[in-house]
PDB file of C-alpha atoms and ligand atoms in Angstrom:
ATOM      1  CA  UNK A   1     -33.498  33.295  56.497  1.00  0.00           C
ATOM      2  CA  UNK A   2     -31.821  36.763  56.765  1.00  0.00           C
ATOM      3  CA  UNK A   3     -28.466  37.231  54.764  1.00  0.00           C
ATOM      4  CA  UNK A   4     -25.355  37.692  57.114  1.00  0.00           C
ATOM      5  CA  UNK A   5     -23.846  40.580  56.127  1.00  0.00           C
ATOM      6  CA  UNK A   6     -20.105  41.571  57.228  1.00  0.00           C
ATOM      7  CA  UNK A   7     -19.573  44.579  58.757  1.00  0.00           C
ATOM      8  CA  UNK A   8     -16.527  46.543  58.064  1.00  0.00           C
ATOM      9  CA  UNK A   9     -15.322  46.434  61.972  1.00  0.00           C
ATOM     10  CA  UNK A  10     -15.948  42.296  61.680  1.00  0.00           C
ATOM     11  CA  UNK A  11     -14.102  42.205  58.608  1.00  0.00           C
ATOM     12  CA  UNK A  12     -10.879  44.159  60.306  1.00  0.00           C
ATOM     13  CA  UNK A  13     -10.953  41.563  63.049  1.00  0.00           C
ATOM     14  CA  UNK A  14     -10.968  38.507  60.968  1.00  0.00           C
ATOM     15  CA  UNK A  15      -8.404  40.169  58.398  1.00  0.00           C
ATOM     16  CA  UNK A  16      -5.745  40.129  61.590  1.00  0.00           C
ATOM     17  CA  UNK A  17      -6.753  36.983  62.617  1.00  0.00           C
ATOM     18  CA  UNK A  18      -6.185  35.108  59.271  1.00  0.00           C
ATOM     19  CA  UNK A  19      -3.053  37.317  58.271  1.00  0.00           C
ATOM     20  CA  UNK A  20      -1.672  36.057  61.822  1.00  0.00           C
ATOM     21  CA  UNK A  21      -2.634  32.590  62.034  1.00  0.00           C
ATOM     22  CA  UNK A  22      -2.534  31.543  58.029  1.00  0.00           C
ATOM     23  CA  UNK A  23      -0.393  34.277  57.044  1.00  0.00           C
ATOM     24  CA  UNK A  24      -2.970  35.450  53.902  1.00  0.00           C
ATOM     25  CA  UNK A  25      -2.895  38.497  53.566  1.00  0.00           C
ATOM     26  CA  UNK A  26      -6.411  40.110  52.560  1.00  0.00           C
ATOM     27  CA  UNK A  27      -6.854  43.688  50.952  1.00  0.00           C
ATOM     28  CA  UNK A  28      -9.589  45.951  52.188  1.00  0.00           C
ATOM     29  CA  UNK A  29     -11.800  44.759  48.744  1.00  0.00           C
ATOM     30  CA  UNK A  30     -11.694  41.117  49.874  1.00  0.00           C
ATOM     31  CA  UNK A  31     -14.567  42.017  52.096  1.00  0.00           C
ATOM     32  CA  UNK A  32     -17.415  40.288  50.128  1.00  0.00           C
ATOM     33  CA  UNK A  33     -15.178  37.181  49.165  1.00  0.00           C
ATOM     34  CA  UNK A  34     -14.770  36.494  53.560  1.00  0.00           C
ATOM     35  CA  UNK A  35     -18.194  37.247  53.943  1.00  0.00           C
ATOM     36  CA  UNK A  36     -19.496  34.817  50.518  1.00  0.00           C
ATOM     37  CA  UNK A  37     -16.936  31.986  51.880  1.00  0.00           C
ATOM     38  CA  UNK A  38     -17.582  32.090  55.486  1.00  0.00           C
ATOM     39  CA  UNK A  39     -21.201  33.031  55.737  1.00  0.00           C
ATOM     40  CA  UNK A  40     -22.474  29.227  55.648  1.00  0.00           C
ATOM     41  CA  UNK A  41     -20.244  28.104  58.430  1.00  0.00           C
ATOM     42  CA  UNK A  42     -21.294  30.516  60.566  1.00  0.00           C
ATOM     43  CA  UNK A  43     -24.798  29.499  60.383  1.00  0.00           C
ATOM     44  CA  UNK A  44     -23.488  26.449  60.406  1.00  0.00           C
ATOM     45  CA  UNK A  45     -22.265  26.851  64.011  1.00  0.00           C
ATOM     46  CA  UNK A  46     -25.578  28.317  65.165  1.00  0.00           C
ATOM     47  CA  UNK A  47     -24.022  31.729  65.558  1.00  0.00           C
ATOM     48  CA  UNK A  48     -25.607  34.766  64.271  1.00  0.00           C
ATOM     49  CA  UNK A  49     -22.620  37.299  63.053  1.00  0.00           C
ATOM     50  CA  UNK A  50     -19.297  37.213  61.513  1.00  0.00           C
ATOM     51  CA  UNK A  51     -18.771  39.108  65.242  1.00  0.00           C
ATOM     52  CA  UNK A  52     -19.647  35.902  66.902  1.00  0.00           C
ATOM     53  CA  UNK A  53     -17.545  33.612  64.784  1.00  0.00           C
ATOM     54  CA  UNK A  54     -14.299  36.309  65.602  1.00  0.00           C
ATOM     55  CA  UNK A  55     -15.385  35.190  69.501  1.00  0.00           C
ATOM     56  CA  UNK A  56     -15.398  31.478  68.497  1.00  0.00           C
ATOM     57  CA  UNK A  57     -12.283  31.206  66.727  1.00  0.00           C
ATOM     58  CA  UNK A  58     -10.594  33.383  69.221  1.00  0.00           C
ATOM     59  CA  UNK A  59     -12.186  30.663  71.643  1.00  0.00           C
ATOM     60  CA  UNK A  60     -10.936  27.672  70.165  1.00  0.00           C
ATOM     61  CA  UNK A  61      -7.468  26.833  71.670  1.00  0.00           C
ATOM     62  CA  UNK A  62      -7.234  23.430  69.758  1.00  0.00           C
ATOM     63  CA  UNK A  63      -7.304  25.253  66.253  1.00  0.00           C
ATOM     64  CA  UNK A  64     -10.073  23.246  65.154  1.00  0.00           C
ATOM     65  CA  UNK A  65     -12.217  25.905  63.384  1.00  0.00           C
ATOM     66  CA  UNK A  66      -8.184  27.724  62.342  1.00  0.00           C
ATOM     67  CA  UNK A  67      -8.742  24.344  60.026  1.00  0.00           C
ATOM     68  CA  UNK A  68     -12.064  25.507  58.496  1.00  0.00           C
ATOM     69  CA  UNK A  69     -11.190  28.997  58.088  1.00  0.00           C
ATOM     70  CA  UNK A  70      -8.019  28.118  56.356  1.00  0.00           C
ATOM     71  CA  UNK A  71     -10.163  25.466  53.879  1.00  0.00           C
ATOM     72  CA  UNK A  72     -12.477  27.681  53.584  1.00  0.00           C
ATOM     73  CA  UNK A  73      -9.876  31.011  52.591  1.00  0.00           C
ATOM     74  CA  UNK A  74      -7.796  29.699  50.718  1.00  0.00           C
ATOM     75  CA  UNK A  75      -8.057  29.420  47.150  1.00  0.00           C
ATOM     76  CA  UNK A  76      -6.729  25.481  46.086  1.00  0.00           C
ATOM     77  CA  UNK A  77      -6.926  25.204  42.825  1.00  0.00           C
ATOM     78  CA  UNK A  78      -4.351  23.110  41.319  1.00  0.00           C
ATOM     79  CA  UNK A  79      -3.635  20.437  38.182  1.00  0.00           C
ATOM     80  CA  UNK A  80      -1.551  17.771  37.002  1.00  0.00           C
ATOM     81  CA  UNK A  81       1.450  18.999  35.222  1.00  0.00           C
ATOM     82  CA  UNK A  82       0.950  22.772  36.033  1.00  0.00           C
ATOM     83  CA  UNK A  83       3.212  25.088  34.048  1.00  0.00           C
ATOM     84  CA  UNK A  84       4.450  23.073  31.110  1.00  0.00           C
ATOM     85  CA  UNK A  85       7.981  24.842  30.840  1.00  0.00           C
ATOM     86  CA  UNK A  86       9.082  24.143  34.029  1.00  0.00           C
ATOM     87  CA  UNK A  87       8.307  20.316  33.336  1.00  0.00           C
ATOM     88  CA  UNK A  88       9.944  20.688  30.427  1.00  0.00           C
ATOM     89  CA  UNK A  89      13.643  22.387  32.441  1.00  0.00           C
ATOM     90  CA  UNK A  90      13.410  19.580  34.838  1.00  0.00           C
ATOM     91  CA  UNK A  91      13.339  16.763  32.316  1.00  0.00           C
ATOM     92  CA  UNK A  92      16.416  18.772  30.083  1.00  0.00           C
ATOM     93  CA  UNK A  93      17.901  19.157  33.405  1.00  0.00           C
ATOM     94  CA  UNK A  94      16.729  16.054  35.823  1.00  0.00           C
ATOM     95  CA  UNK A  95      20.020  13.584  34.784  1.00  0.00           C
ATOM     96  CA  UNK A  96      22.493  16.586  35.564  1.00  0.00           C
ATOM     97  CA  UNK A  97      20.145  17.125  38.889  1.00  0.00           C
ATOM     98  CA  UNK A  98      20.471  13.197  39.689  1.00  0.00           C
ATOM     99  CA  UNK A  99      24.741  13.173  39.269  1.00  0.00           C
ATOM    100  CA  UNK A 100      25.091  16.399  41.260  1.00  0.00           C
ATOM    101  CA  UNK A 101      22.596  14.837  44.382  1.00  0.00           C
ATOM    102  CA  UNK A 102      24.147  10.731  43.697  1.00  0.00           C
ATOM    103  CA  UNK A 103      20.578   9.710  42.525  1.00  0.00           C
ATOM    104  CA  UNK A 104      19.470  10.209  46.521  1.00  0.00           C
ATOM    105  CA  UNK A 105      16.944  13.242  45.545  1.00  0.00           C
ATOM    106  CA  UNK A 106      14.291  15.057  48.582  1.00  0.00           C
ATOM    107  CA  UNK A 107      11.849  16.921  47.474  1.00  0.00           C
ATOM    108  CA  UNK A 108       9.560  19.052  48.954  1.00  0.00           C
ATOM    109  CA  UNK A 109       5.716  20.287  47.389  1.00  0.00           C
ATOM    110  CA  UNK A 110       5.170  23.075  49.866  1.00  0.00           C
ATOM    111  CA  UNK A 111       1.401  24.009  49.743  1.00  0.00           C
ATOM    112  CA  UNK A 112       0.417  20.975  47.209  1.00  0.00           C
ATOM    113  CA  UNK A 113      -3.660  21.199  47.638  1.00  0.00           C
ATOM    114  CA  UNK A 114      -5.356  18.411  46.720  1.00  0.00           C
ATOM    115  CA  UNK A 115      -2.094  16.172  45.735  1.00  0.00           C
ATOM    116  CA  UNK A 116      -1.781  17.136  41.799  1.00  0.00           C
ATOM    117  CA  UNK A 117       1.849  18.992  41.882  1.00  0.00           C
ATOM    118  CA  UNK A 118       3.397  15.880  44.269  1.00  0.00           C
ATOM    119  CA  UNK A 119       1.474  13.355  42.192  1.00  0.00           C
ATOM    120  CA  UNK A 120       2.563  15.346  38.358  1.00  0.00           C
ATOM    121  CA  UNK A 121       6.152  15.513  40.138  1.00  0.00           C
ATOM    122  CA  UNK A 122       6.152  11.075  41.287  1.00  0.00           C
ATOM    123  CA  UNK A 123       4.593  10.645  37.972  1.00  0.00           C
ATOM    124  CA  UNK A 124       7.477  12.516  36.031  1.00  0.00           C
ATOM    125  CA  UNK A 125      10.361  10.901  37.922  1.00  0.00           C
ATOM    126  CA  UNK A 126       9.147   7.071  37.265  1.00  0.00           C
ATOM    127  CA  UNK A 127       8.490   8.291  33.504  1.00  0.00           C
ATOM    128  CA  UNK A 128      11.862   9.762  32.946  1.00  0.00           C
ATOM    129  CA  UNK A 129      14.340   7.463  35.645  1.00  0.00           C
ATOM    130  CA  UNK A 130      14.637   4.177  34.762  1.00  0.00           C
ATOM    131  CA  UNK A 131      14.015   1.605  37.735  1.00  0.00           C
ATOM    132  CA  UNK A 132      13.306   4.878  39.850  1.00  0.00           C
ATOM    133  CA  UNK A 133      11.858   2.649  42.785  1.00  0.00           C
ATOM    134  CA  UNK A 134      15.216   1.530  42.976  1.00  0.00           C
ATOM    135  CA  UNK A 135      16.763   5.472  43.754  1.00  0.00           C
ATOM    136  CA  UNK A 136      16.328   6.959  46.637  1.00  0.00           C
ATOM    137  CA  UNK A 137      13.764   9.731  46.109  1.00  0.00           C
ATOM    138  CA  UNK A 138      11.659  11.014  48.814  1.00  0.00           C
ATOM    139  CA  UNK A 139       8.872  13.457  48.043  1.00  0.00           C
ATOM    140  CA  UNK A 140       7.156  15.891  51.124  1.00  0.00           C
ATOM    141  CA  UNK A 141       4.062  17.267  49.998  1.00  0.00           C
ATOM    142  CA  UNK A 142       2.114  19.778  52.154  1.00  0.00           C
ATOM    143  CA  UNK A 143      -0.306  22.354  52.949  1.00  0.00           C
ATOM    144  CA  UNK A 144      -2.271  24.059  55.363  1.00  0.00           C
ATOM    145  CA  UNK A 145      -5.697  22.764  54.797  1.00  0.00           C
ATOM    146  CA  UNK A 146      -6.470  19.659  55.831  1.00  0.00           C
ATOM    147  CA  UNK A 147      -9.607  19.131  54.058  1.00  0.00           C
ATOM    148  CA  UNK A 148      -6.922  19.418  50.744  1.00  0.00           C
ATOM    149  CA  UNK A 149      -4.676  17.036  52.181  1.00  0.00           C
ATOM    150  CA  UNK A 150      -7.842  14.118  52.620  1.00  0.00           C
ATOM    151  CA  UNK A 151      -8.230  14.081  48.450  1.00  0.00           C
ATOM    152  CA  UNK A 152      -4.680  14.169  48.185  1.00  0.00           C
ATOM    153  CA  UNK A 153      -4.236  10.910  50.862  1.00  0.00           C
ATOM    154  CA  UNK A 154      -6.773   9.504  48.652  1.00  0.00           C
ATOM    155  CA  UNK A 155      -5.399   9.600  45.665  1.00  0.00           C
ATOM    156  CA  UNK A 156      -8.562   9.819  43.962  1.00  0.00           C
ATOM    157  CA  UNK A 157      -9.668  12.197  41.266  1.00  0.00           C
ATOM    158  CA  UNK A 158     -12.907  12.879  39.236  1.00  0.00           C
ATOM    159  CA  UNK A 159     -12.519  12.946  35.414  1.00  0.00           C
ATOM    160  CA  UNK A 160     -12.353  16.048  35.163  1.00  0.00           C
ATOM    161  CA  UNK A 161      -9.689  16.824  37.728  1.00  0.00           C
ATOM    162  CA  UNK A 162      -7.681  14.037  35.088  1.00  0.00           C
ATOM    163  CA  UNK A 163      -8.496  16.051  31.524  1.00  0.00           C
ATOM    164  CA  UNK A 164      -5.392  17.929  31.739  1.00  0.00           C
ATOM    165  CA  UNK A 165      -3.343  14.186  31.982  1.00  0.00           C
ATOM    166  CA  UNK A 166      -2.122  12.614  28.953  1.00  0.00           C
ATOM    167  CA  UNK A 167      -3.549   9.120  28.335  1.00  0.00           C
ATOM    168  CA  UNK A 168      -0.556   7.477  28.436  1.00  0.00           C
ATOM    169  CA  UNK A 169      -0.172   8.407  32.198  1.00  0.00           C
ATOM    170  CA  UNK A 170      -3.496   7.798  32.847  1.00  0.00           C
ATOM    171  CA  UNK A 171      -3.665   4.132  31.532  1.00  0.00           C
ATOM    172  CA  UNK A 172      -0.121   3.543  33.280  1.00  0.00           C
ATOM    173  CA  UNK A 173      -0.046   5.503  36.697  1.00  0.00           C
ATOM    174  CA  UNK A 174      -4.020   5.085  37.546  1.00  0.00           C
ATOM    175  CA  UNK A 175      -6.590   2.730  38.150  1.00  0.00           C
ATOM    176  CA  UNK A 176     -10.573   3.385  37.145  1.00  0.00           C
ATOM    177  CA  UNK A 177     -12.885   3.100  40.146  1.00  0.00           C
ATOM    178  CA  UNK A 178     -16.242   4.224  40.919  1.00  0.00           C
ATOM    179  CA  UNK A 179     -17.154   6.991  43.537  1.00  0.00           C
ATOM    180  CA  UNK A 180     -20.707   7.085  44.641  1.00  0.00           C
ATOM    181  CA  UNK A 181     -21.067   6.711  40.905  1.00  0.00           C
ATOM    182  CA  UNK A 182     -18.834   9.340  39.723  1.00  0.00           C
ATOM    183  CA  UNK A 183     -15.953   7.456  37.246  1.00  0.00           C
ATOM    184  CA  UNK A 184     -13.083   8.230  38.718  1.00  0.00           C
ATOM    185  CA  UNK A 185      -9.268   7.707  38.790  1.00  0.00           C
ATOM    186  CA  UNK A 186      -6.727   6.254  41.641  1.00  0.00           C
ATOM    187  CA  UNK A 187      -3.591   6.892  41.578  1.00  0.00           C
ATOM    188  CA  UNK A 188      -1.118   3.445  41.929  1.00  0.00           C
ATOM    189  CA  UNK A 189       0.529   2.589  44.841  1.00  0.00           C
ATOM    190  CA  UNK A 190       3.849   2.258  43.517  1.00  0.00           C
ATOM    191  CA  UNK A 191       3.712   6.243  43.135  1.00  0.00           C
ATOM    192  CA  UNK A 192       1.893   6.876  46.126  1.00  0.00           C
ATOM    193  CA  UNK A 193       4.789   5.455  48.738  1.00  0.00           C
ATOM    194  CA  UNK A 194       7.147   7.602  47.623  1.00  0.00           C
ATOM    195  CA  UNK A 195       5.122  10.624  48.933  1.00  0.00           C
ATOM    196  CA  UNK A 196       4.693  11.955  52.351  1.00  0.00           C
ATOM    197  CA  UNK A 197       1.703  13.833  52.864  1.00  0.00           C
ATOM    198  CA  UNK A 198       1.562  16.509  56.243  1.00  0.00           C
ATOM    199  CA  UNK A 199      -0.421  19.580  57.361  1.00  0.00           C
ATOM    200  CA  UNK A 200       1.839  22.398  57.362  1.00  0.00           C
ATOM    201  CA  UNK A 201       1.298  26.113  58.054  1.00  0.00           C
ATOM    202  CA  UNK A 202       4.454  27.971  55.504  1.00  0.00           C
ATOM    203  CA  UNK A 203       4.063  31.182  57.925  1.00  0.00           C
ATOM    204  CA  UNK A 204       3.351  29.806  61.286  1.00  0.00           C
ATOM    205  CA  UNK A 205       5.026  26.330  60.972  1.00  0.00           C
ATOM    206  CA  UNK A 206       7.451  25.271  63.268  1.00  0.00           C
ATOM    207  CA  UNK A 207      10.147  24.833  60.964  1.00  0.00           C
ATOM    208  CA  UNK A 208      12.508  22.808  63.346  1.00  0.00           C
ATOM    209  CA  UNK A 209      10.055  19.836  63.098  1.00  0.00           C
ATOM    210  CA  UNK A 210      11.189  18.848  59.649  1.00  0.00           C
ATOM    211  CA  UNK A 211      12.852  15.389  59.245  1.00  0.00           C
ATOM    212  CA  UNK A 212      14.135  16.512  56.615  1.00  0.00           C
ATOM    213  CA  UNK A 213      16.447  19.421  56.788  1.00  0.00           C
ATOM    214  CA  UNK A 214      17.618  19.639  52.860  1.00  0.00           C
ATOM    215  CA  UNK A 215      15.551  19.230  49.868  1.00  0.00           C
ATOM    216  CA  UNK A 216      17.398  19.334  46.454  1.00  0.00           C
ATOM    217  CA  UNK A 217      14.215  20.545  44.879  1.00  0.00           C
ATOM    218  CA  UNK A 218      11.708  22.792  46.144  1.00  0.00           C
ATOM    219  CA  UNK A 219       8.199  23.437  44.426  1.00  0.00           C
ATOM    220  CA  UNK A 220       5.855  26.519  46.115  1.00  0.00           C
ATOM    221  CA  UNK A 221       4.070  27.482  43.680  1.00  0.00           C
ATOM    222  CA  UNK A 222       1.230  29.518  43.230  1.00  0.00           C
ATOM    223  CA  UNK A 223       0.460  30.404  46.960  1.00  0.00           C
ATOM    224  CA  UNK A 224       3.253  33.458  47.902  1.00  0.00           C
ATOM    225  CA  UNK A 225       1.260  35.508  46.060  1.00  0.00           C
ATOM    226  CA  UNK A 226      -1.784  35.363  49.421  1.00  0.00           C
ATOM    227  CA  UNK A 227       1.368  36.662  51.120  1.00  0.00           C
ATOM    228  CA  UNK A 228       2.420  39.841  51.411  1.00  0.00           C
ATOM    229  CA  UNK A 229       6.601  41.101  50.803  1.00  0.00           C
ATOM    230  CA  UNK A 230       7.575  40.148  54.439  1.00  0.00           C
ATOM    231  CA  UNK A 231       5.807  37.226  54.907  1.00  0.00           C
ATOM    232  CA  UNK A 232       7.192  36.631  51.438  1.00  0.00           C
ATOM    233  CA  UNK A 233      10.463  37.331  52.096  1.00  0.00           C
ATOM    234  CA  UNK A 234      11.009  35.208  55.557  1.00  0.00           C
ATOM    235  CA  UNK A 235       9.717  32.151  53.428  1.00  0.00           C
ATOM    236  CA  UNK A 236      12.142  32.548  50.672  1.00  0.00           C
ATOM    237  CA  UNK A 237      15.083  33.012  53.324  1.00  0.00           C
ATOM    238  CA  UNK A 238      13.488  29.818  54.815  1.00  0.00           C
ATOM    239  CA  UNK A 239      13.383  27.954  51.576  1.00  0.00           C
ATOM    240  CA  UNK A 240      17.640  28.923  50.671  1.00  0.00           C
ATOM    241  CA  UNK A 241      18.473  27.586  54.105  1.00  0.00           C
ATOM    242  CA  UNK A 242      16.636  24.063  52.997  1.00  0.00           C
ATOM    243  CA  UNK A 243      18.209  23.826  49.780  1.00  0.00           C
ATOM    244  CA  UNK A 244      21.004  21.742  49.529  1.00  0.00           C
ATOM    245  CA  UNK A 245      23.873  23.170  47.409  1.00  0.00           C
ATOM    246  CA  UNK A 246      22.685  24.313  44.060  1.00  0.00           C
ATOM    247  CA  UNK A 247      18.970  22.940  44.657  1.00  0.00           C
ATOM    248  CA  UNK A 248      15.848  24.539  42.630  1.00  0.00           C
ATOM    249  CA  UNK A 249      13.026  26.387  43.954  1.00  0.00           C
ATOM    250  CA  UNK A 250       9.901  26.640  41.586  1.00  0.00           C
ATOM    251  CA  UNK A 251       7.597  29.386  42.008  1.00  0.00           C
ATOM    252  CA  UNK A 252       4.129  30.148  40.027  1.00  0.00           C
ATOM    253  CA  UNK A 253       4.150  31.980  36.793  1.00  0.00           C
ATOM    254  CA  UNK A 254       2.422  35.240  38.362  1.00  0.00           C
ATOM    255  CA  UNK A 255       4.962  35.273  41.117  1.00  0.00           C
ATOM    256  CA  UNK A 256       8.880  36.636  41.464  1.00  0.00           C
ATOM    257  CA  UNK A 257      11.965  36.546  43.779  1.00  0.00           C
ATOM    258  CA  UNK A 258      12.016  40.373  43.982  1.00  0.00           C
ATOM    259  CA  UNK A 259      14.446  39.750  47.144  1.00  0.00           C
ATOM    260  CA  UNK A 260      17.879  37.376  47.030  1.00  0.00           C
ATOM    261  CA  UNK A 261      19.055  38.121  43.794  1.00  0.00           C
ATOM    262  CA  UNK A 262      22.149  37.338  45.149  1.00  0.00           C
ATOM    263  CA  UNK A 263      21.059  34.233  46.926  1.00  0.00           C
ATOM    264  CA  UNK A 264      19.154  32.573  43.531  1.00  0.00           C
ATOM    265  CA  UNK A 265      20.057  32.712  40.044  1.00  0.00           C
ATOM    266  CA  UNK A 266      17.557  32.884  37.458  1.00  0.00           C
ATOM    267  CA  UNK A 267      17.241  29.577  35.896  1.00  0.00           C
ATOM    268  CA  UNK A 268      14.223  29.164  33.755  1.00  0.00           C
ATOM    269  CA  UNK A 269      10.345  30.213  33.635  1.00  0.00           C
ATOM    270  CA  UNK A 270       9.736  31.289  38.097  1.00  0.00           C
ATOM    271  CA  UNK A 271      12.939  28.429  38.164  1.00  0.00           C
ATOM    272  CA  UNK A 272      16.249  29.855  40.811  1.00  0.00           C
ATOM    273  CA  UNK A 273      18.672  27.740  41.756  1.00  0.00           C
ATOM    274  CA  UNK A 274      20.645  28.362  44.749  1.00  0.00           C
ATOM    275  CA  UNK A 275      23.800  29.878  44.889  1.00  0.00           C
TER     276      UNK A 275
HETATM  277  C1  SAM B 301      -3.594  27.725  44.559  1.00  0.00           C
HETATM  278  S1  SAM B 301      -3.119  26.339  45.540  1.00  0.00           S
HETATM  279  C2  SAM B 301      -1.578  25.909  44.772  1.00  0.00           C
HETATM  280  C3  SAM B 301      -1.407  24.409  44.607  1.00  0.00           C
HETATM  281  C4  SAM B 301      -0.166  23.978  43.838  1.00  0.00           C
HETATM  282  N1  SAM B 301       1.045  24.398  44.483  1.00  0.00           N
HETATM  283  C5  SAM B 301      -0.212  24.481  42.416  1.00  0.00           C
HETATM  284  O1  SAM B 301       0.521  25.424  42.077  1.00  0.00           O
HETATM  285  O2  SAM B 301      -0.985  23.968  41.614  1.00  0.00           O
HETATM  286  C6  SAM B 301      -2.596  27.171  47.028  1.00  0.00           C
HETATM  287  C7  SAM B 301      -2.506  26.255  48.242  1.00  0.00           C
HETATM  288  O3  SAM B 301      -1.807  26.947  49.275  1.00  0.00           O
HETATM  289  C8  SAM B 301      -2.331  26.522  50.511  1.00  0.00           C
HETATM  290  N2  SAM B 301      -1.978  27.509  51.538  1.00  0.00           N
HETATM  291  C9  SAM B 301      -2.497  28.746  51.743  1.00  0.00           C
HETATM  292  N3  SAM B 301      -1.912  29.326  52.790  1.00  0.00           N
HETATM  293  C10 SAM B 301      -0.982  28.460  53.249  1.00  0.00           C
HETATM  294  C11 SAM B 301      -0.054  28.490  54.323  1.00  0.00           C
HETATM  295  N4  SAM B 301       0.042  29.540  55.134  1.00  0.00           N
HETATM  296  N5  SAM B 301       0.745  27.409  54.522  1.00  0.00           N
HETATM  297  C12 SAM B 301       0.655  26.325  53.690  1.00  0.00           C
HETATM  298  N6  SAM B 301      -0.203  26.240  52.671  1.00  0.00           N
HETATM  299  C13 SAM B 301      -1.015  27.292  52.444  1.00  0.00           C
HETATM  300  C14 SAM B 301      -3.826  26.413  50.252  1.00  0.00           C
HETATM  301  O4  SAM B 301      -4.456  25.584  51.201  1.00  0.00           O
HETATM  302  C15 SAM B 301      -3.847  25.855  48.833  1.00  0.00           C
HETATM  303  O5  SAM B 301      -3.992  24.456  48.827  1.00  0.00           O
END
């Protein structure tokens, strides 16, 4: 079978399209990553360019295939307990946190992938609150992709996707169970209820949908940096408004509030709290 090869005019099409409808925002040199992640769907579909797949997406009112590209774009990698010092500032911090908010705490894993960050964050509240199914802690945990958010429902993870967990939260917040033969882990129910898990687009969303209009705590990490300074910008604006007064935002390690110095203090390690 012939290699599909994406043409530079193909490339400019679906570089619109995906900075439009998922907000990424790709650089002229991401031409061979679209063309290496797309290429099997394409023939997949039965179509024979990256030209006709423009046509089909374009096509596709439902946003069906909008679900594909974004699984198939984005880049989800993720793990349990991400970025040591900033669970290390929430437990030094997390009692102050739960006077301030009257032990009722919303929190919100923008862009969590396949369920690690909401899980790590479930998994550090029962470890450090005492009878914490007794507070009232909601977590929202979502992303764009839904083929992310199915592992994450699931609750399920391979041993490998586990190596970064300490034992002791293994043994206590997991179960062993076997999938098609593959040991692997689920995660218990008791931590499980207190998420929500929904497909949410950060860019395109329609914000005014949220049940929840304040979150004391607000984890997007590692996924403003596929935006670009706008796009960027608009989101953290977004994010200030949802914080209730003096609430967190956590960003990844590579990424920075360049904007709002006025709005967000500095707290810790990609840690601002609002002002
Ligand atoms: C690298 S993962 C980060 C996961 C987790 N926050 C962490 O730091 O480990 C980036 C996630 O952002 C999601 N994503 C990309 N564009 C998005 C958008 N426009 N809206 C919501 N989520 C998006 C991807 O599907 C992916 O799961």
């Amino acid at each position: 079978m012939e290699r599909l090869v994406l043409k530079r005019k193909e490339f400019t099409l679906l570089q619109a399209f995906i900075y439009q409808h998922i907000g990424i925002s790709l650089g002229d040199h991401k031409i061979y990553l679209v063309q290496a992640r797309l290429a099997k769907r394409v023939t997949q579909l039965g179509l024979e360019s990256f030209g006709e797949y423009y046509d089909y997406l374009v096509a596709d009112k439902r946003g069906v295939e909008l679900e594909y590209l974004s699984s198939l774009i984005s880049t989800n990698v993720t793990s349990f307990f991400r970025e040591q010092k900033q669970w290390e500032f929430l437990k030094s911090h997390l009692s102050s946190i739960l006077a301030h908010t009257k032990g009722r705490l919303r929190i919100w894993s923008a862009a969590c992938s396949t369920g690690e960050e909401p899980y790590s964050l479930a998994m550090f509240l029962a470890e450090h609150i005492p009878n914490f199914t007794q507070y009232d802690i909601k977590i929202l945990a979502t992303d764009v992709s839904p083929k992310v958010l199915k592992t994450a429902l699931s609750g399920i993870y391979t041993h490998k996707a586990c190596m970064s967990l300490d034992e002791k939260y293994l043994r206590k917040y997991f179960s062993p169970v076997r999938v098609e033969n593959e040991a692997c882990y689920r995660i218990n129910d008791m931590l499980k209820k207190q998420i929500i898990f929904r497909e949410f687009n950060l860019v395109t969303g329609n914000y005014g949908l949220f049940a929840q209009k304040e979150f004391d705590i607000i984890f997007c990490r590692n996924v403003m940096i596929y935006f670009d300074k706008p796009t960027q910008s608009t989101l953290v604006e977004r994010f200030h408004t949802m914080l209730s007064k003096e609430g967190y935002l956590f960003i990844g390690s590579s990424e920075a509030l360049t904007d709002m110095k006025r709005e967000f203090k500095p707290r810790s390690a990609s840690i601002y709290q609002k002002v």
